[in-house]
Coordinates of C-alpha atoms and ligand atoms in Angstrom, one line a residue:
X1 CA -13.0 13.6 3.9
X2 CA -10.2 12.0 5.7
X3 CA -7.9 12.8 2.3
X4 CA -6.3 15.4 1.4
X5 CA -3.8 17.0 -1.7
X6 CA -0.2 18.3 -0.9
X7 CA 1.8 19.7 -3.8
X8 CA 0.0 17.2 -6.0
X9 CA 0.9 14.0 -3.6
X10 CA -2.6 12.3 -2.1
X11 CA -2.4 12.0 1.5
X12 CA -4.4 9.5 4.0
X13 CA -5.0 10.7 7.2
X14 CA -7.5 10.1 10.6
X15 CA -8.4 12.8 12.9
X16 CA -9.8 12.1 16.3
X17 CA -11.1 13.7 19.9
X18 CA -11.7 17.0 20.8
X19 CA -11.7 19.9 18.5
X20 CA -9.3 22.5 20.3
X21 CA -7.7 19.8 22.7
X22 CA -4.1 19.9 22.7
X23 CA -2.5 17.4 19.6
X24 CA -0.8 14.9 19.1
X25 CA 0.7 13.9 16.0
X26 CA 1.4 10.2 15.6
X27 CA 4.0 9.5 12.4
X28 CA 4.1 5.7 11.1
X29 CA 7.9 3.5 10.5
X30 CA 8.8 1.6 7.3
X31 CA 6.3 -0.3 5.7
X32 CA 3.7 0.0 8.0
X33 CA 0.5 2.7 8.2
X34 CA -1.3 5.0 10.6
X35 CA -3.1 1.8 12.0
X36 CA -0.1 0.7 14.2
X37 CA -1.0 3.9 16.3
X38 CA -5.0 2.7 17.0
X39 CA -4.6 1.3 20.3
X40 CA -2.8 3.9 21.4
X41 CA -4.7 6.4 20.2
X42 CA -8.1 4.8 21.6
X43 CA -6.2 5.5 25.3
X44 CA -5.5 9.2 23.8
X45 CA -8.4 10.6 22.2
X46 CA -11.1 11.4 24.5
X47 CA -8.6 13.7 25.7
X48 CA -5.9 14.7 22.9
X49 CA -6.9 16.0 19.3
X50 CA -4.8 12.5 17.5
X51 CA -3.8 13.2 13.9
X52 CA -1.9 9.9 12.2
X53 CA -1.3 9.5 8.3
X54 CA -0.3 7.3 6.0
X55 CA 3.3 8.7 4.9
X56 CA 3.8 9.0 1.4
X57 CA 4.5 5.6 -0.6
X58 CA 2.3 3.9 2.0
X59 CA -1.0 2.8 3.0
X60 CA -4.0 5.1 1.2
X61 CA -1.6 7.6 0.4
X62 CA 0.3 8.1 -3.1
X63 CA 3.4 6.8 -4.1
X64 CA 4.7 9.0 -6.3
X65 CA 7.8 8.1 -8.2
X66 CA 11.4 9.0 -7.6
X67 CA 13.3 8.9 -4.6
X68 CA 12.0 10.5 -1.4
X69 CA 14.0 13.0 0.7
X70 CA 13.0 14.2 4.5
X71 CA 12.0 17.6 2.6
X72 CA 9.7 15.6 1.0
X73 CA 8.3 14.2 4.0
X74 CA 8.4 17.2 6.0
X75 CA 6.3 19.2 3.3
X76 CA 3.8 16.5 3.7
X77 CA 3.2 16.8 7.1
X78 CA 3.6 20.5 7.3
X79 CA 1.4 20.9 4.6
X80 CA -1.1 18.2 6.4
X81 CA -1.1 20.4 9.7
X82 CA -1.4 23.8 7.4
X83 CA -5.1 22.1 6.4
X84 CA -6.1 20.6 9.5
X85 CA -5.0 24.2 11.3
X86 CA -3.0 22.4 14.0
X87 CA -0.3 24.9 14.6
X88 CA 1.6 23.2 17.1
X89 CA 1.5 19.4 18.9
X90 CA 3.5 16.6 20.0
X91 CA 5.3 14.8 17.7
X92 CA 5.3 11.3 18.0
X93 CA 7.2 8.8 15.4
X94 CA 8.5 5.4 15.0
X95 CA 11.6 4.5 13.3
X96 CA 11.2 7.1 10.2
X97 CA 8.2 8.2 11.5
X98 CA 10.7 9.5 14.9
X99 CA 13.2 10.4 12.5
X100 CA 11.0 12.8 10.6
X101 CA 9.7 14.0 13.9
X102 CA 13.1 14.9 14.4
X103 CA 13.3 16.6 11.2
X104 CA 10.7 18.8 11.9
X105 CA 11.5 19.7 15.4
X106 CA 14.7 21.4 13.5
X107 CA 13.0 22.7 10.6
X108 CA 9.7 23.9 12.3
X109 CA 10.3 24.1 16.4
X110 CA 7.3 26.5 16.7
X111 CA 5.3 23.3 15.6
X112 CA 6.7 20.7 18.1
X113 CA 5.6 21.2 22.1
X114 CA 7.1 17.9 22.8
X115 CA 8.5 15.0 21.0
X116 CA 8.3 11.2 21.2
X117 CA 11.0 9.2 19.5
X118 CA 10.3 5.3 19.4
X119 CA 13.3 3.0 18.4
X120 CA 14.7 5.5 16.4
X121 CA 17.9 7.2 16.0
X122 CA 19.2 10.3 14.1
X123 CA 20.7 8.0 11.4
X124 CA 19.5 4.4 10.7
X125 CA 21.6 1.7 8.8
X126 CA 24.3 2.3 6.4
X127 CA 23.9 3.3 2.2
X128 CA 25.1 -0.1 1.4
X129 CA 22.4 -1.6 3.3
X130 CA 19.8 0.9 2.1
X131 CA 21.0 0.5 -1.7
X132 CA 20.6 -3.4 -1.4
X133 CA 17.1 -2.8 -0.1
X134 CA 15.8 -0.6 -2.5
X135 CA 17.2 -3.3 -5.0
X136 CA 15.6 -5.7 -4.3
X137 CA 12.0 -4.0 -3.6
X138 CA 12.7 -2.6 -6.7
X139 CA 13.8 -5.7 -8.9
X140 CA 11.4 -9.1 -6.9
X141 CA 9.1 -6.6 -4.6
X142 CA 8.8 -7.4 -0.3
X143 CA 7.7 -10.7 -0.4
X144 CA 11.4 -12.1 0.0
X145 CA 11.9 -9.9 2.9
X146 CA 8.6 -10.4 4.7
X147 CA 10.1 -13.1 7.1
X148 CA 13.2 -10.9 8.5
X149 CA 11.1 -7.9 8.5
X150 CA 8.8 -9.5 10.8
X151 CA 12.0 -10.6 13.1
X152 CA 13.4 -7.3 13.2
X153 CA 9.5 -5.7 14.2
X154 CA 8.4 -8.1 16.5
X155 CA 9.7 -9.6 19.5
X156 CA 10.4 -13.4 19.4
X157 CA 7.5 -13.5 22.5
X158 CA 5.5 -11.4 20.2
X159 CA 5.9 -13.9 17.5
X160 CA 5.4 -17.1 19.1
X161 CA 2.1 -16.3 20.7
X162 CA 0.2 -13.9 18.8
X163 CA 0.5 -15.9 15.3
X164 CA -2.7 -14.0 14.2
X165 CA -1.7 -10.7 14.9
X166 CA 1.7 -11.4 13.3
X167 CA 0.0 -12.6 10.3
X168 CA -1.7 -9.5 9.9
X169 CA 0.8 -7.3 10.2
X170 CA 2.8 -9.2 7.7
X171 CA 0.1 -8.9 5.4
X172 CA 0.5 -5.0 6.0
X173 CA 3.7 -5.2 5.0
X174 CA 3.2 -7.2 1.8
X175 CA 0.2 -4.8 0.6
X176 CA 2.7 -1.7 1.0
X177 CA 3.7 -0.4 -2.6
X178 CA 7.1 -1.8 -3.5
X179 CA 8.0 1.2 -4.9
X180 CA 6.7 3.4 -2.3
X181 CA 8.7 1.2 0.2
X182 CA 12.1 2.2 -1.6
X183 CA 11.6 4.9 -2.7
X184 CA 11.1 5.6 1.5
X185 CA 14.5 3.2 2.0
X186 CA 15.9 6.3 -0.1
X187 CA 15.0 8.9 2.7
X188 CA 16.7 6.6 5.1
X189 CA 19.9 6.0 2.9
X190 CA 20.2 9.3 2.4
X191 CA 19.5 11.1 5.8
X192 CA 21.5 12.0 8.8
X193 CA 20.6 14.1 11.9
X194 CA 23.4 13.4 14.2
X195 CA 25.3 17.1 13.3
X196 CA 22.0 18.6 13.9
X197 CA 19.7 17.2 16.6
X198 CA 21.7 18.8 19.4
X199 CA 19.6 22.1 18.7
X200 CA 16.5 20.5 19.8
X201 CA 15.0 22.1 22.5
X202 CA 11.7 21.0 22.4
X203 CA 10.9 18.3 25.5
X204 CA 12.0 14.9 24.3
X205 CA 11.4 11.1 25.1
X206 CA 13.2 8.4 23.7
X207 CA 11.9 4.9 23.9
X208 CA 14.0 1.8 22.4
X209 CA 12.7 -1.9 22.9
X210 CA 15.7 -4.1 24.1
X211 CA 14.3 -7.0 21.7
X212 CA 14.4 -4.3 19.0
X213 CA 16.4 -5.7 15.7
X214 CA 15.8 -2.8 13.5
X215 CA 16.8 0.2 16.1
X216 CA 19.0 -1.8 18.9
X217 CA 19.1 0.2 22.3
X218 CA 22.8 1.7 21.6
X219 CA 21.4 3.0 18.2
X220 CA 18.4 4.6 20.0
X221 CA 20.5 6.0 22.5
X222 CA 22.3 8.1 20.3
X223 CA 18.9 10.6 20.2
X224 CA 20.1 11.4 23.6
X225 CA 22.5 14.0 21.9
X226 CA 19.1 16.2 22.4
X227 CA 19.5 18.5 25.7
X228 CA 17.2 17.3 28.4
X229 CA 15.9 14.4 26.6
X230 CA 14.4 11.2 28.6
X231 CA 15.8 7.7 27.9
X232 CA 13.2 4.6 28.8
X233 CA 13.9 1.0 27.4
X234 CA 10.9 -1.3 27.5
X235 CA 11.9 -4.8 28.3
X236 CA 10.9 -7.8 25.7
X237 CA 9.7 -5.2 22.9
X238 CA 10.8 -4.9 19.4
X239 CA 10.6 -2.2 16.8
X240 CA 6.8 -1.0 17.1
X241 CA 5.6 -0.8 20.9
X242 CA 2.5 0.7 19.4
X243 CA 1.4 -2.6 18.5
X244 CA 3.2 -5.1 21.0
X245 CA 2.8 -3.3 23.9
X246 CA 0.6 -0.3 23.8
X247 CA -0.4 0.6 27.1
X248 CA 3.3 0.7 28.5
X249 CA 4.1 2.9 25.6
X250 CA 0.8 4.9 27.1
X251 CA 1.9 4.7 30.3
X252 CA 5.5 6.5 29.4
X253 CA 3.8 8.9 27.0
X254 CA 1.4 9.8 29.8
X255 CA 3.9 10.3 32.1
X256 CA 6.3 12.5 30.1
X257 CA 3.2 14.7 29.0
X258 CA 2.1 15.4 32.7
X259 CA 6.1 16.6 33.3
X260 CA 6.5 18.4 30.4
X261 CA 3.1 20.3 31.0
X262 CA 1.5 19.0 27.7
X263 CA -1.1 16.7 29.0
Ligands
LIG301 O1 14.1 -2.8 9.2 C1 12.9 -2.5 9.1 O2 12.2 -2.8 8.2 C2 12.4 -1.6 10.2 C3 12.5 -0.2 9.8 C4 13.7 0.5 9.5 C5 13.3 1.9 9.3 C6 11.9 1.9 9.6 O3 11.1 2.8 9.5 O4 11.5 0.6 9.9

């Protein structure tokens, strides 16, 4: 059954390839789901075990009430490996999704081998920003936002020639909980790594998209504060390679993998 119950809080997720390969564990932005990761995991799972979820507030999963904090988050997913008896993978997030990958590289490192951190950055935005979104998702729900949430995720290329594609992402965002969606914004108003991530030692690339709205290069770069860690801008991408672009973001993970020994 591809749900399960953590603490009490309903959680979607899909598990794929080989039992006993090495894992990888895909982690999903800001009003999106674990389907933004599909493509790339089709290129991933005849040879990784590929674990992606719907956070909490999204997709399948619950929205419980109240605002959410990274502990809340990282219980999910540490409760979500606990039953799916994956000890130990790469990490691999987008936006919130990379910034709770970087939670849990602090708060777990026995559980991260490797970490990938797409357009992401160890704090995102400011509180007044944050506070004005949960506002409004709160008071009129997303659809008022849908339009400059789709500029900030998607390239203008993207935009102007995949109409259909765009269409159905923005209907993704539109179906996403309203009050999942802030209480999430809460997490992101209220969170700040940049003290911390320094202490990361697990292997570490960072991937920005220099058409990126929501997570500008500069902001991305500032996950470089993590020792060793690789720095890669695709050109012409926005805020979710996954889906624009997925077999450059491949192509990098792939790379990466083979250096750091993981794949
Ligand atoms: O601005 C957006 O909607 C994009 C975004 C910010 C944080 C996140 O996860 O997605």
């Amino acid at each position: 059954m591809p749900f399960v119950r953590i603490s009490g809080t309903l959680l979607h997720y899909r598990l794929t390839g080989p039992e006993g390969a090495p894992p990888l564990v895909f982690v999903n932005s800001l009003g999106t789901d674990a389907r933004i990761w599909d493509a790339l995991i089709a290129t991933f799972s005849d040879r990784f075990r590929c674990l992606s979820y719907d956070k909490r507030g999204h997709g399948l999963s619950d929205a419980p009430e109240g605002d959410y904090t990274l502990d809340d988050h990282l219980n999910d997913l540490e409760g979500l490996l606990d039953e799916l008896r994956l000890d130990e993978g790469t990490v691999i997030g987008v936006s919130i999704g990379g910034l709770i990958a970087q939670g849990l590289a602090l708060r777990a490192p026995h559980r991260v081998a490797a970490l990938v951190l797409c357009c992401t950055a160890p704090r995102m935005g400011d509180a007044a920003m944050w506070a004005a979104r949960i506002e409004t998702a709160r008071s009129k729900g997303l659809e008022s936002m849908a339009d400059p949430v789709m500029e900030r995720w998607f390239s203008p290329d993207f935009r102007r020639h995949r109409p259909d594609e765009l269409a159905g992402w923005r209907n993704l965002f539109l179906r996403t909980n309203p009050l999942g969606y802030a209480n999430t914004c809460a997490t992101l108003r209220d969170t700040d790594l940049g003290a911390d991530i320094a202490q990361i030692r697990a292997p570490t690339l960072i991937v920005a998209g220099d058409a990126d709205l929501a997570a500008p290069v500069e902001l991305v770069r500032n996950c470089t504060a993590i020792p060793g860690s690789r720095f890669e801008v695709l050109d012409g991408i926005g805020h979710i390679p996954s889906i624009e672009q997925p077999a450059r973001l491949a192509d990098l993970i792939q790379d990466f993998l083979k250096e750091a020994d993981h794949g």
